[in-house]
Amino acid sequence: MRTSIAAGLGLLVFVAACAPTTAPGGSGESTPRAARQCFSANQVDNFRSGTLDQLFLRVSRDKVYELSVAGGCRDLDYALHLGLVADTGASSRFCTGDWARVVVPGNTQRTDVCRVRIVKQLTDAEFEALPAAHRP
């Protein structure tokens, strides 16, 4: 019984996500959703922390994404590696606007887990404007 309820709710969420949206004027015409920029966890080549609430990921050699860190991540500045885990389950695909968790293994302390939001993919000009210490 519980399985069929969960499957029904999952189908309802899936169908609702596919529903067309209307223009703000209410004309009934369908408007395309803004294209979200996405990447897979296995495409991440490097990372650097920016300010206390920023993390930058280099993805597939030529793309850089900005992530916003919610709360302090103690060892992010000194981390040699980290993990990225989707909030939505077992997915390894991350898109702008998504929430995820960064797992930072501690050297002498416990592992730190921080919540992050994928903000945007940086343009070339935004990347060039970053201080050298923040560039992945």
Protein backbone atom coordinates (compact mmCIF):
# COMPACT_ATOMS: atom_id res chain seq x y z
CA MET A 1 0.00 0.00 0.00
CA ARG A 2 2.75 2.46 0.98
CA THR A 3 4.66 1.65 -2.21
CA SER A 4 1.71 2.52 -4.43
CA ILE A 5 1.12 5.80 -2.56
CA ALA A 6 4.79 6.76 -2.91
CA ALA A 7 4.76 5.83 -6.60
CA GLY A 8 1.60 7.88 -7.13
CA LEU A 9 3.09 10.91 -5.41
CA GLY A 10 6.28 10.54 -7.43
CA LEU A 11 4.27 10.45 -10.65
CA LEU A 12 2.28 13.51 -9.53
CA VAL A 13 5.48 15.48 -8.87
CA PHE A 14 6.90 14.38 -12.23
CA VAL A 15 3.74 15.39 -14.11
CA ALA A 16 3.51 18.73 -12.27
CA ALA A 17 7.10 19.52 -13.20
CA CYS A 18 6.22 19.08 -16.87
CA ALA A 19 3.19 21.38 -16.76
CA PRO A 20 3.39 24.37 -19.12
CA THR A 21 3.73 27.84 -17.69
CA THR A 22 1.90 30.88 -18.93
CA ALA A 23 3.23 34.32 -19.65
CA PRO A 24 2.90 36.90 -16.86
CA GLY A 25 0.22 38.69 -18.91
CA GLY A 26 -1.97 35.60 -18.70
CA SER A 27 -2.22 35.26 -22.46
CA GLY A 28 -2.12 31.50 -22.17
CA GLU A 29 0.92 31.21 -24.42
CA SER A 30 3.58 28.90 -23.15
CA THR A 31 6.91 30.56 -22.25
CA PRO A 32 10.13 28.57 -22.37
CA ARG A 33 11.87 27.96 -19.05
CA ALA A 34 15.21 29.66 -18.72
CA ALA A 35 17.95 27.26 -19.74
CA ARG A 36 19.72 26.03 -16.63
CA GLN A 37 23.42 25.35 -16.82
CA CYS A 38 24.30 21.87 -15.56
CA PHE A 39 27.30 19.65 -14.94
CA SER A 40 28.01 16.19 -13.58
CA ALA A 41 30.09 15.53 -10.49
CA ASN A 42 32.60 13.50 -12.51
CA GLN A 43 33.31 16.56 -14.68
CA VAL A 44 34.70 18.61 -11.76
CA ASP A 45 38.46 19.02 -12.22
CA ASN A 46 39.41 21.50 -9.49
CA PHE A 47 38.02 23.82 -6.82
CA ARG A 48 38.95 26.93 -4.83
CA SER A 49 37.23 28.76 -2.04
CA GLY A 50 36.52 32.44 -2.56
CA THR A 51 35.15 34.54 0.26
CA LEU A 52 33.70 32.81 3.32
CA ASP A 53 30.48 32.02 1.47
CA GLN A 54 31.87 31.19 -2.00
CA LEU A 55 33.23 28.10 -3.65
CA PHE A 56 34.35 27.92 -7.27
CA LEU A 57 34.45 24.68 -9.29
CA ARG A 58 36.35 24.15 -12.54
CA VAL A 59 34.28 21.86 -14.73
CA SER A 60 35.52 20.22 -17.94
CA ARG A 61 38.58 22.44 -18.33
CA ASP A 62 36.76 25.53 -19.64
CA LYS A 63 33.81 26.19 -17.32
CA VAL A 64 33.76 27.64 -13.81
CA TYR A 65 30.73 27.52 -11.52
CA GLU A 66 30.12 29.65 -8.45
CA LEU A 67 28.57 27.97 -5.43
CA SER A 68 27.19 29.80 -2.42
CA VAL A 69 28.08 28.19 0.92
CA ALA A 70 25.30 28.34 3.51
CA GLY A 71 27.03 28.63 6.86
CA GLY A 72 30.71 28.20 7.55
CA CYS A 73 32.73 25.34 6.18
CA ARG A 74 35.73 25.21 8.51
CA ASP A 75 38.39 23.46 6.45
CA LEU A 76 37.33 24.51 2.95
CA ASP A 77 40.36 26.80 2.53
CA TYR A 78 42.76 23.96 3.32
CA ALA A 79 40.97 21.01 1.74
CA LEU A 80 42.91 18.90 -0.75
CA HIS A 81 39.74 17.22 -2.01
CA LEU A 82 36.01 17.32 -1.39
CA GLY A 83 32.84 15.51 -2.31
CA LEU A 84 29.69 16.93 -3.86
CA VAL A 85 26.39 15.22 -3.02
CA ALA A 86 23.00 16.20 -4.44
CA ASP A 87 20.24 17.08 -1.99
CA THR A 88 17.71 15.35 -4.23
CA GLY A 89 19.05 11.84 -3.88
CA ALA A 90 21.47 9.73 -5.86
CA SER A 91 21.80 12.12 -8.79
CA SER A 92 25.25 13.27 -9.85
CA ARG A 93 23.88 16.07 -12.06
CA PHE A 94 23.93 19.61 -10.67
CA CYS A 95 22.23 22.64 -12.23
CA THR A 96 22.09 26.31 -11.37
CA GLY A 97 19.62 26.86 -8.57
CA ASP A 98 20.10 23.35 -7.12
CA TRP A 99 21.07 22.72 -3.51
CA ALA A 100 23.76 20.19 -2.65
CA ARG A 101 26.16 19.25 0.13
CA VAL A 102 29.92 19.58 0.08
CA VAL A 103 31.77 16.99 2.13
CA VAL A 104 35.18 18.14 3.35
CA PRO A 105 37.26 15.41 4.98
CA GLY A 106 39.10 16.77 8.02
CA ASN A 107 42.78 16.08 8.59
CA THR A 108 42.71 15.83 12.37
CA GLN A 109 39.07 16.68 13.02
CA ARG A 110 35.82 15.16 11.90
CA THR A 111 34.51 15.40 8.36
CA ASP A 112 32.66 18.66 7.72
CA VAL A 113 29.46 18.75 5.65
CA CYS A 114 28.25 22.09 4.29
CA ARG A 115 25.15 23.00 2.35
CA VAL A 116 25.71 24.85 -0.94
CA ARG A 117 23.62 26.26 -3.77
CA ILE A 118 24.86 26.26 -7.36
CA VAL A 119 24.62 29.96 -8.25
CA LYS A 120 25.80 30.27 -11.84
CA GLN A 121 28.34 29.44 -14.49
CA LEU A 122 30.81 32.32 -14.70
CA THR A 123 31.32 34.16 -17.95
CA ASP A 124 34.88 34.64 -19.21
CA ALA A 125 34.79 38.26 -17.99
CA GLU A 126 33.59 37.21 -14.51
CA PHE A 127 36.33 34.60 -14.32
CA GLU A 128 39.00 37.12 -15.35
CA ALA A 129 37.72 39.53 -12.68
CA LEU A 130 38.26 36.95 -9.92
CA PRO A 131 41.35 37.40 -7.76
CA ALA A 132 44.02 34.87 -8.73
CA ALA A 133 43.70 33.16 -5.33
CA HIS A 134 40.02 32.38 -6.01
CA ARG A 135 40.48 30.88 -9.50
CA PRO A 136 40.27 27.10 -9.70
